[in-house]
PDB file of C-alpha atoms in Angstrom:
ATOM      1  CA  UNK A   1      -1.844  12.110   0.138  1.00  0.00           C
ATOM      2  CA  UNK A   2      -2.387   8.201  -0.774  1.00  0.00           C
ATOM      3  CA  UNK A   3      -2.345   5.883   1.754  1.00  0.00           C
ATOM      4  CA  UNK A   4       0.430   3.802   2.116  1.00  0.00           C
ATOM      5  CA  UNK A   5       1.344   0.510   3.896  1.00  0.00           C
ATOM      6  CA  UNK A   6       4.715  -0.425   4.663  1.00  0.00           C
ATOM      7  CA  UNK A   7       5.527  -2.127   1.292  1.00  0.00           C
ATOM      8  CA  UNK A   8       4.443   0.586  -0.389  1.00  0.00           C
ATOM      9  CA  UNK A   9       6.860   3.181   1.680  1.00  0.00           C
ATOM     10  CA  UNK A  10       9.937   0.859   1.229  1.00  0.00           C
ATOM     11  CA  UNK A  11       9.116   0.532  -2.313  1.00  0.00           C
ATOM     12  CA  UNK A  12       8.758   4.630  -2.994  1.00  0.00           C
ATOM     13  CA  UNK A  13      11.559   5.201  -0.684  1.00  0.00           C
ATOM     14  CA  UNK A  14      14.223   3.049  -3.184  1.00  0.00           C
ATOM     15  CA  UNK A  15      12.931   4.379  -6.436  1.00  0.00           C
ATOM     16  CA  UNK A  16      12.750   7.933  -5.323  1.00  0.00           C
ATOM     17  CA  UNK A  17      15.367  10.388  -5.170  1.00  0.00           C
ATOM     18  CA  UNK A  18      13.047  12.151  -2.349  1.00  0.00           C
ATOM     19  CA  UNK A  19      10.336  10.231  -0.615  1.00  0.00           C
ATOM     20  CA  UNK A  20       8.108  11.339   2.896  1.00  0.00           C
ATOM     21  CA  UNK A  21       5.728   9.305   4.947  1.00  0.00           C
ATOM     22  CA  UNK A  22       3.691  11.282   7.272  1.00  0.00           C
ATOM     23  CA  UNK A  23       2.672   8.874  10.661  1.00  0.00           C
ATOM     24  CA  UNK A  24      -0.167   9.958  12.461  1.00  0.00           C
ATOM     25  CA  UNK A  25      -2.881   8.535  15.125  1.00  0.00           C
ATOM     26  CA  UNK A  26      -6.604   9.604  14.626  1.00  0.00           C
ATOM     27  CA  UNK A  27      -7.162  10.800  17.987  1.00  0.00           C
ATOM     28  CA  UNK A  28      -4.317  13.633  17.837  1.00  0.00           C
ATOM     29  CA  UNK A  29      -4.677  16.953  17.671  1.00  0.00           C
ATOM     30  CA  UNK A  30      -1.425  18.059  16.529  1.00  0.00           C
ATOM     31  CA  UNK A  31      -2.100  15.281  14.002  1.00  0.00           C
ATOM     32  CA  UNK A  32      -5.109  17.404  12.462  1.00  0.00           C
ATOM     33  CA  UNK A  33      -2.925  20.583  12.064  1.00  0.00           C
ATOM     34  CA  UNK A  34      -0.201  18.710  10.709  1.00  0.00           C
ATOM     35  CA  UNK A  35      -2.407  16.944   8.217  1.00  0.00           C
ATOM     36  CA  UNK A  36      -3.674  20.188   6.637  1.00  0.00           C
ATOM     37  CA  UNK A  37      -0.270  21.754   6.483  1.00  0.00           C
ATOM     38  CA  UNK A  38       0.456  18.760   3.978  1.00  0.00           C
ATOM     39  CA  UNK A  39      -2.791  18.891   2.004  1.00  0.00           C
ATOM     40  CA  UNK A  40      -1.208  22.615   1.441  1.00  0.00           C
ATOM     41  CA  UNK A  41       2.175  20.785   0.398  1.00  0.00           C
ATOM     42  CA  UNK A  42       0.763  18.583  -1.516  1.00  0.00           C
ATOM     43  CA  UNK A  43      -1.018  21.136  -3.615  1.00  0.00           C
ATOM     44  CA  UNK A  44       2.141  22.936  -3.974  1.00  0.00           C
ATOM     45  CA  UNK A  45       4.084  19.926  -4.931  1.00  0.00           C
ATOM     46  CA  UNK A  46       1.554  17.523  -6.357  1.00  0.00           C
ATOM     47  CA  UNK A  47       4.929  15.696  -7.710  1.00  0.00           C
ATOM     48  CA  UNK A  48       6.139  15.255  -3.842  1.00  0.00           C
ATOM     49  CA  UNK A  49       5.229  11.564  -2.975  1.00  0.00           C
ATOM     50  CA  UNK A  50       4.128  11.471   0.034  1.00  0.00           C
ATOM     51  CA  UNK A  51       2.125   9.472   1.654  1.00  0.00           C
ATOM     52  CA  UNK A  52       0.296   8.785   4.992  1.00  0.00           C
ATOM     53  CA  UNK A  53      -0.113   5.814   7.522  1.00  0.00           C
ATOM     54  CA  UNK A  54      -2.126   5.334  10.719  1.00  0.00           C
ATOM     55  CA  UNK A  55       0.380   4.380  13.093  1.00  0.00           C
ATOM     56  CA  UNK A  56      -1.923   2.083  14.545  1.00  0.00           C
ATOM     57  CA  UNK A  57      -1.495  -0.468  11.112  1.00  0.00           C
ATOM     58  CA  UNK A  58       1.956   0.036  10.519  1.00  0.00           C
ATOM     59  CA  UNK A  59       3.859  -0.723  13.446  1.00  0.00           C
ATOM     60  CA  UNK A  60       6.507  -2.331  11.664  1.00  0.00           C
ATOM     61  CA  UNK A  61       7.572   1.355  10.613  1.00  0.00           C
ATOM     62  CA  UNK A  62       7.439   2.807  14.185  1.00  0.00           C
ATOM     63  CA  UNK A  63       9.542  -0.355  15.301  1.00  0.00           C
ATOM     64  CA  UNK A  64      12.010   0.266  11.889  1.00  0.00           C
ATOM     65  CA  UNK A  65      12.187   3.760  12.810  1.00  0.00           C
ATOM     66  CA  UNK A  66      11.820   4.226  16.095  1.00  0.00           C
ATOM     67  CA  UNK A  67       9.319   6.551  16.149  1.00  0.00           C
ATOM     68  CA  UNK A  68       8.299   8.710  19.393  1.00  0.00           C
ATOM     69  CA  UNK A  69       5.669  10.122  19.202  1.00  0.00           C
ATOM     70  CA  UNK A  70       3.349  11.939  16.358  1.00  0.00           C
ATOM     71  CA  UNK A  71       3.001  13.284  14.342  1.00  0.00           C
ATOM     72  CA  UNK A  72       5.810  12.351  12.435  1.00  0.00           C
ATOM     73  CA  UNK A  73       7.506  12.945   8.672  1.00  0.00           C
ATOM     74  CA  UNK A  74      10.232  10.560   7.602  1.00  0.00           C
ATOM     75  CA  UNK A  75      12.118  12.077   4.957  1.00  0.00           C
ATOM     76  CA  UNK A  76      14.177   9.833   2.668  1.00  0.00           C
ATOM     77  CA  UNK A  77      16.402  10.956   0.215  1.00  0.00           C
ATOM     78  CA  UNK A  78      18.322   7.998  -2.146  1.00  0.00           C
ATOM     79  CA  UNK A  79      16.477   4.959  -0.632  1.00  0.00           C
ATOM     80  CA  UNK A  80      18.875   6.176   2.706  1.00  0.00           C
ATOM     81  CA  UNK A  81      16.818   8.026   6.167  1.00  0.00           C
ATOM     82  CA  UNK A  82      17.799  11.372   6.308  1.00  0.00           C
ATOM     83  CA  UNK A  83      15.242  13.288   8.776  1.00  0.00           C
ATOM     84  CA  UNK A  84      12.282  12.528  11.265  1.00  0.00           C
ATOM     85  CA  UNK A  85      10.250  15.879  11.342  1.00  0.00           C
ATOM     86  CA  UNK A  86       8.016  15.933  14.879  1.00  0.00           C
ATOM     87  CA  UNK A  87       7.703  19.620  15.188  1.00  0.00           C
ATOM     88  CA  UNK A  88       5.561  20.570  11.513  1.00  0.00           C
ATOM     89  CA  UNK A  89       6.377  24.485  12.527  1.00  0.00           C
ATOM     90  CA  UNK A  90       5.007  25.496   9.468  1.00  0.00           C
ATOM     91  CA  UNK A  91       4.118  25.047   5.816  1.00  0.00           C
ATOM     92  CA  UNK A  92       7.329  27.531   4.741  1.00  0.00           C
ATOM     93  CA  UNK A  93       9.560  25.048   7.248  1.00  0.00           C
ATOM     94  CA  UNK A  94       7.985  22.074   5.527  1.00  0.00           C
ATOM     95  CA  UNK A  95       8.911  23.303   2.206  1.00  0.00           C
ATOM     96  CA  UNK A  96      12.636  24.131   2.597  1.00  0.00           C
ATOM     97  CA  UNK A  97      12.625  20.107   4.908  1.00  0.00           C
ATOM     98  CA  UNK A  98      11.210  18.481   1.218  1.00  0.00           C
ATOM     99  CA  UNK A  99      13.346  20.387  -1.264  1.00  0.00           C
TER     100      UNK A  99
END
């Protein structure tokens, strides 16, 4: 996963037909897990884009988003917000959430 500032989400978001930003803090836990279920995504689906963001540095997005906690997955599909993921159950779950 690259990471991504906001400019770079909004731009992937509106020239994708299926775009994901995973938020995370460095501190979390959950975070950690939730990071490697990706890596595994992302090595499934190396044409996914996804990327990744410290919440920390992109505020913005929490505040655009309204983000409540992390970790978190927006999904985009067509420039337009479809789904905030804050429960990664598992890589199978994911998978069905990004296709």
């Amino acid at each position: 996963m690259n990471n991504w500032t906001n400019e770079m989400w909004k731009r992937e978001q509106a020239a994708e037909p299926l775009a994901a930003f995973y938020l995370y803090t460095p501190m979390c836990g959950t975070c950690n897990v939730a990071t490697k279920m990706l890596t595994v995504i992302e090595a499934m689906r190396p044409d996914l884009p996804v990327g990744k963001a410290d919440l920390n540095y992109v505020q913005e997005v929490a505040i655009d988003h309204e983000i409540e906690s992390v970790p978190c997955l927006l999904i985009h599909r067509k420039g337009k917000p479809m789904e905030k993921i804050y429960a990664f159950q598992s890589v199978p779950y994911l998978l069905e959430k990004l296709s």
